[in-house]
Short mmCIF file of C-alpha atoms in Angstrom, two decimals:
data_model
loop_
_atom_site.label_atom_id
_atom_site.label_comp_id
_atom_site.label_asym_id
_atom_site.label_seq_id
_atom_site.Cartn_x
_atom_site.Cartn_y
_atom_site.Cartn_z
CA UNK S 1 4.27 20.79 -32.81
CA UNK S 2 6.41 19.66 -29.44
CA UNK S 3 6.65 16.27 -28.04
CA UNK S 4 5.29 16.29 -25.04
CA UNK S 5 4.77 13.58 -21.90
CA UNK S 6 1.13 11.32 -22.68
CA UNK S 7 -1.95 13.74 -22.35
CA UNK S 8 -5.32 12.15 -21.31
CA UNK S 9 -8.90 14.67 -21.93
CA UNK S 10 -11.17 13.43 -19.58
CA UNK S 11 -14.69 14.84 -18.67
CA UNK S 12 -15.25 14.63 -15.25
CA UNK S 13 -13.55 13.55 -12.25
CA UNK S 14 -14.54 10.38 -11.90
CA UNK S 15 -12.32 9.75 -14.86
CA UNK S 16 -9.49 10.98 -12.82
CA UNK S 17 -8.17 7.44 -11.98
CA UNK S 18 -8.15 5.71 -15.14
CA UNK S 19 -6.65 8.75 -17.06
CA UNK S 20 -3.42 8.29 -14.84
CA UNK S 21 -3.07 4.42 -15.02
CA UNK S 22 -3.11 5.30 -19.02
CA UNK S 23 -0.44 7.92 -18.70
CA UNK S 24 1.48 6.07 -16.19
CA UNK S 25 1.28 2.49 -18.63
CA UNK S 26 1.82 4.33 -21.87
CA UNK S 27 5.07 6.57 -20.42
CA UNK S 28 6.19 3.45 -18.86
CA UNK S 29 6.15 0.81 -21.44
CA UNK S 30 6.16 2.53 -24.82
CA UNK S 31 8.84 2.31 -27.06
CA UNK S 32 10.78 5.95 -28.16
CA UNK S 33 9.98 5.18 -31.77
CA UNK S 34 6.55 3.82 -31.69
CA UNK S 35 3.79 4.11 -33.76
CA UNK S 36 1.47 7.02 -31.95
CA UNK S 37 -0.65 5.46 -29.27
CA UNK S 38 0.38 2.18 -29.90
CA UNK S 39 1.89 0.28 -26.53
CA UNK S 40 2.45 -3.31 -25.18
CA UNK S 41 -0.44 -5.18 -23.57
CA UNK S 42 2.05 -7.31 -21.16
CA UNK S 43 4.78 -6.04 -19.90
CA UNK S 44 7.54 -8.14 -17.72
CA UNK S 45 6.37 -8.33 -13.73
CA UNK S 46 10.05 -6.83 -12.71
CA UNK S 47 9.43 -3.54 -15.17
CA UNK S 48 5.68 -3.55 -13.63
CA UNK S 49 7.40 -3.42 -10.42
CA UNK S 50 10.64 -0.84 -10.87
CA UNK S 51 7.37 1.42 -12.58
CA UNK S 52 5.42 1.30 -9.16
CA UNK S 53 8.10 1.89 -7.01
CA UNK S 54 9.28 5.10 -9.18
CA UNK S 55 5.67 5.90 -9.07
CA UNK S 56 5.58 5.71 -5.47
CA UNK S 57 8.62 7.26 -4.24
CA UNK S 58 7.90 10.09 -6.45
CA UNK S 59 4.03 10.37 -5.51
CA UNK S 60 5.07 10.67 -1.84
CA UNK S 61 8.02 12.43 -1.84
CA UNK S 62 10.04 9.99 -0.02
CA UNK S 63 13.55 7.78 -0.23
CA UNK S 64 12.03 4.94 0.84
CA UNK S 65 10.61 2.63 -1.82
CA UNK S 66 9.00 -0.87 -1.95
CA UNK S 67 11.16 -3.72 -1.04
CA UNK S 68 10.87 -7.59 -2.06
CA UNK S 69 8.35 -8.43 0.00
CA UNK S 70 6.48 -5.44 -0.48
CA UNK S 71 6.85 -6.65 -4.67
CA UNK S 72 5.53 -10.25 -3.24
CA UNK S 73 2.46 -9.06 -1.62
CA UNK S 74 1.57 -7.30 -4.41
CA UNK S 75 2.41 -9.83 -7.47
CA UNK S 76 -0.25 -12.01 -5.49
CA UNK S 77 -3.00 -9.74 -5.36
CA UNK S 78 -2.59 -8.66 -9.20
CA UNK S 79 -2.24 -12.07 -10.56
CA UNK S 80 -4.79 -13.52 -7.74
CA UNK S 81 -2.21 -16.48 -7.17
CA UNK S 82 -1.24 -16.95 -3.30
CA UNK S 83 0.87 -20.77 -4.18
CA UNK S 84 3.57 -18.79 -6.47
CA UNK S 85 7.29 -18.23 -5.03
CA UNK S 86 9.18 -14.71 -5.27
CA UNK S 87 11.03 -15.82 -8.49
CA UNK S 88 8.21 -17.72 -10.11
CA UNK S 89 6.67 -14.07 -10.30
CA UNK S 90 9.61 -12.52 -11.65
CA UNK S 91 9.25 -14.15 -15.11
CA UNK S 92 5.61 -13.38 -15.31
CA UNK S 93 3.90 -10.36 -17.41
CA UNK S 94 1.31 -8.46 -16.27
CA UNK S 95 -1.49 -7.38 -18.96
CA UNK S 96 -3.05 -4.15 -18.82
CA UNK S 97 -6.35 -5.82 -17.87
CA UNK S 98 -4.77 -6.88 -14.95
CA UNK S 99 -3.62 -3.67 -13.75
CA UNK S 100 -6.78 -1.38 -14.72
CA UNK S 101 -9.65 -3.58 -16.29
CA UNK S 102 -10.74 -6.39 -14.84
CA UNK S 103 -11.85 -6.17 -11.19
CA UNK S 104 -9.87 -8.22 -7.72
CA UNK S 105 -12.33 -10.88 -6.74
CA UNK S 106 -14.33 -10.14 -4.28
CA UNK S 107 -13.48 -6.61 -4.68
CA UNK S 108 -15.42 -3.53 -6.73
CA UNK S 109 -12.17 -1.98 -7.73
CA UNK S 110 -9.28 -2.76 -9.85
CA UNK S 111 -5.20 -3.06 -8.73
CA UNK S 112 -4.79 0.00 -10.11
CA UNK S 113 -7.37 1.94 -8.24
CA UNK S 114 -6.29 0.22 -4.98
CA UNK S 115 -2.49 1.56 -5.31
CA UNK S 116 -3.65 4.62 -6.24
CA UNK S 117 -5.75 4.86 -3.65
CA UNK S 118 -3.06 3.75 -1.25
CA UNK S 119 -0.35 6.95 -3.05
CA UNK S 120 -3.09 9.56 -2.22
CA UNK S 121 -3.62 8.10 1.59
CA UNK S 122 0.19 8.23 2.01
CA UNK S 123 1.32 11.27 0.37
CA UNK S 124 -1.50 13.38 2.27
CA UNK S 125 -1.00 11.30 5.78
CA UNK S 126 1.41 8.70 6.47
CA UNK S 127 4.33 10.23 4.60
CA UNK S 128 6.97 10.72 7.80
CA UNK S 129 5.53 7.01 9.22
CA UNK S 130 6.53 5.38 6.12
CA UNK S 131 9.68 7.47 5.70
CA UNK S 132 10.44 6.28 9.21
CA UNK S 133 9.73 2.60 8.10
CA UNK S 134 7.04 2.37 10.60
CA UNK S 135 4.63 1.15 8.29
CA UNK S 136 4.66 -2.27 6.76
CA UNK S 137 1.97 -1.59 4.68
CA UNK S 138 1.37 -4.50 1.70
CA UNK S 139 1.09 -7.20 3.65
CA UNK S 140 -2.04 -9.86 3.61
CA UNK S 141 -3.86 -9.89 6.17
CA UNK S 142 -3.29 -14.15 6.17
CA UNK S 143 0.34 -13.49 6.32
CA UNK S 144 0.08 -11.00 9.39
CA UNK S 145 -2.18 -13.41 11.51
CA UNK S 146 1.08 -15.81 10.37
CA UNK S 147 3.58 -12.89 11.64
CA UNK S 148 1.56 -11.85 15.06
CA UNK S 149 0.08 -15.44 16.50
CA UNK S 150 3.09 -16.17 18.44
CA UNK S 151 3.69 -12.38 19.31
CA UNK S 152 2.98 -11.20 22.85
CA UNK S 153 -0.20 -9.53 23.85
CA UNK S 154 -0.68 -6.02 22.44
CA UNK S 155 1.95 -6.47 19.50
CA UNK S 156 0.82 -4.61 16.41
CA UNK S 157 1.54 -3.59 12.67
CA UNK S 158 0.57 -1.35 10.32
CA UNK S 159 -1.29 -2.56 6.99
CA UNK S 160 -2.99 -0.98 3.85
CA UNK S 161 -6.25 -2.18 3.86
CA UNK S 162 -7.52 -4.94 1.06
CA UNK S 163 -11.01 -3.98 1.26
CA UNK S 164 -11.05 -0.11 0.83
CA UNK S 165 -9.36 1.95 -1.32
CA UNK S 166 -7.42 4.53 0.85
CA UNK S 167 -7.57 2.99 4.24
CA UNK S 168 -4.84 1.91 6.75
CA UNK S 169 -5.85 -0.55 9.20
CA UNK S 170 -3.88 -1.72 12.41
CA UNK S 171 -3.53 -4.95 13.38
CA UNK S 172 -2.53 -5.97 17.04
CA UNK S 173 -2.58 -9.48 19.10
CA UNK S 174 -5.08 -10.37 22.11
CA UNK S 175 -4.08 -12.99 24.11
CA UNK S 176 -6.54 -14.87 26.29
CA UNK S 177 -5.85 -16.12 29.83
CA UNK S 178 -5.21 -19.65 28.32
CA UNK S 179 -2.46 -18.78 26.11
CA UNK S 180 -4.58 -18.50 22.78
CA UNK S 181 -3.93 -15.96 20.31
CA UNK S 182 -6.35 -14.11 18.23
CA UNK S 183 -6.03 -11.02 15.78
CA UNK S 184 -7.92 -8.51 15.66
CA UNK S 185 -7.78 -5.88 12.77
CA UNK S 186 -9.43 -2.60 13.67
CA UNK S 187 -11.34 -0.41 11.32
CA UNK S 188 -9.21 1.01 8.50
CA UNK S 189 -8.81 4.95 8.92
CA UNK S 190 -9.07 6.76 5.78
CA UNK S 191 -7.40 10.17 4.85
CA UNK S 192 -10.22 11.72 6.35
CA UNK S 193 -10.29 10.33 9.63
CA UNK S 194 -6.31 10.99 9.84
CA UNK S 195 -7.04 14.92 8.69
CA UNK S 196 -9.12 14.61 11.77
CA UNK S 197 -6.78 13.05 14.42
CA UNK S 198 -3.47 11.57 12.85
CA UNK S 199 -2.01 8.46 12.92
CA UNK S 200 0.23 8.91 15.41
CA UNK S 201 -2.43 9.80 18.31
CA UNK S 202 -4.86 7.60 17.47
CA UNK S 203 -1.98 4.48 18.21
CA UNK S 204 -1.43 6.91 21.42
CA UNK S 205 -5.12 6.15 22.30
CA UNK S 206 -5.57 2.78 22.14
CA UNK S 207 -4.45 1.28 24.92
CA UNK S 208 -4.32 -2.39 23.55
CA UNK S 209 -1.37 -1.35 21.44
CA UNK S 210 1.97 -2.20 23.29
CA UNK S 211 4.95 -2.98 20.60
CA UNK S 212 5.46 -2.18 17.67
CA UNK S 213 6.48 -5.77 15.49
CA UNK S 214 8.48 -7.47 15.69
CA UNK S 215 9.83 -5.42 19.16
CA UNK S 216 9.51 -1.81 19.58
CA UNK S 217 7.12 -0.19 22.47
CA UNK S 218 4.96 2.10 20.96
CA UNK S 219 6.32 5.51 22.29
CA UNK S 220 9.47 4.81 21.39
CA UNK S 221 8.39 4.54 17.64
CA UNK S 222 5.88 6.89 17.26
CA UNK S 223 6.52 9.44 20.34
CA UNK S 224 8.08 12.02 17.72
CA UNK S 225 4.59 11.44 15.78
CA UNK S 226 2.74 12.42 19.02
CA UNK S 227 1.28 15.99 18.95
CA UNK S 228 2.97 17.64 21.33
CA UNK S 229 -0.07 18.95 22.81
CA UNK S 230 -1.20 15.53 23.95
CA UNK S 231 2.04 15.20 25.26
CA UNK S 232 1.79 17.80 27.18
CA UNK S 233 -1.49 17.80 28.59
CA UNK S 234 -1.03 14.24 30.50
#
């Protein structure tokens, strides 16, 4: 016999995504000297969090890890509560149903299956953006209408979508000749739409995208994304 890390047998792929929020829970929050199998049901919000952004720095291969806000963002969608403050999250605890049973309202997935979904889309296609901090990623869609409405025409940011799993969606400002504001939020591009035409040139393309948020025109952020091919041929 060896020790070894948490081993899952699953059956098909479709089991895939479940078998690694088990490993990931039970290698997180088990104790060295536990009974076999046997781990907490809640664990502490902060240890949730320091376990996702391990998870996600070492998923995608980057320096770069979640920040407070980032840990904000995402306490509100896995406890469904939008009228708690930063620290009255911090001495929650998070059950296991809430991170890979029961399902986000309004959704047909699980918080686990979302941030899974959003490691995959990164790792294979939006690795060097977020390295480069170009990506603000979890954010709420209310909270960037709250960010962009008094932005200038054009201004845009970069969010993981709340309605797919895998999907990065841009959202930019469209000011009218009266001096309204509205956001728009175009349709999230999946990993396979990047493997087709990345991330980079598709912002190149659209023509309603000026700055970068808060301040930052576009080809000065994301020229070095640019293929160079496109560069060239204008």
């Amino acid at each position: 016999q060896v020790l070894s890390l948490p081993i899952v047998v699953i059956v098909h792929g479709n089991q895939d995504n479940n078998a690694k929020a088990t490993v990931l829970w039970d290698n997180a929050f088990s104790e060295i000297d536990r009974v076999p199998f046997m781990v907490a049901e809640r664990v502490p919000w902060e240890k949730m969090c320091d376990t996702l952004n391990l998870k996600f720095k070492a998923e995608v291969q980057t320096t770069k890890g979640l920040l407070k806000e980032h840990y904000f963002f995402l306490a509100q969608k896995i406890f469904n509560d939008h009228s708690a403050s930063l620290e009255d999250f911090q001495s929650r605890s998070v059950s296991w149903a809430q991170f890979n049973k029961e399902i986000l309202p309004g959704r047909g997935f699980t918080f686990w299956q979302w941030f899974d979904g959003v490691l995959d889309l990164t790792k294979r296609c939006l690795k060097s953006y977020w390295s480069d901090r170009l990506i603000i990623g979890f954010i709420s869609k209310q909270y960037v209408c709250k960010l962009l409405s008094t932005e200038p025409d054009g201004t845009f940011l970069l969010r993981f979508s709340d309605s797919e799993i895998g999907g990065v969606t841009i959202a930019h400002v469209i000011r009218g000749k009266d001096g309204s504001s509205q956001v728009e939020n175009i349709q999230p591009f999946s990993a396979k739409d990047l493997s087709i035409r990345s991330l980079g040139d598709r912002i190149r393309d659209l023509g309603q995208l000026r700055n970068l948020y808060p301040n930052i025109p576009k080809d000065q952020a994301f020229g070095s994304h640019y293929n160079s091919e496109w560069v060239g041929a204008e």
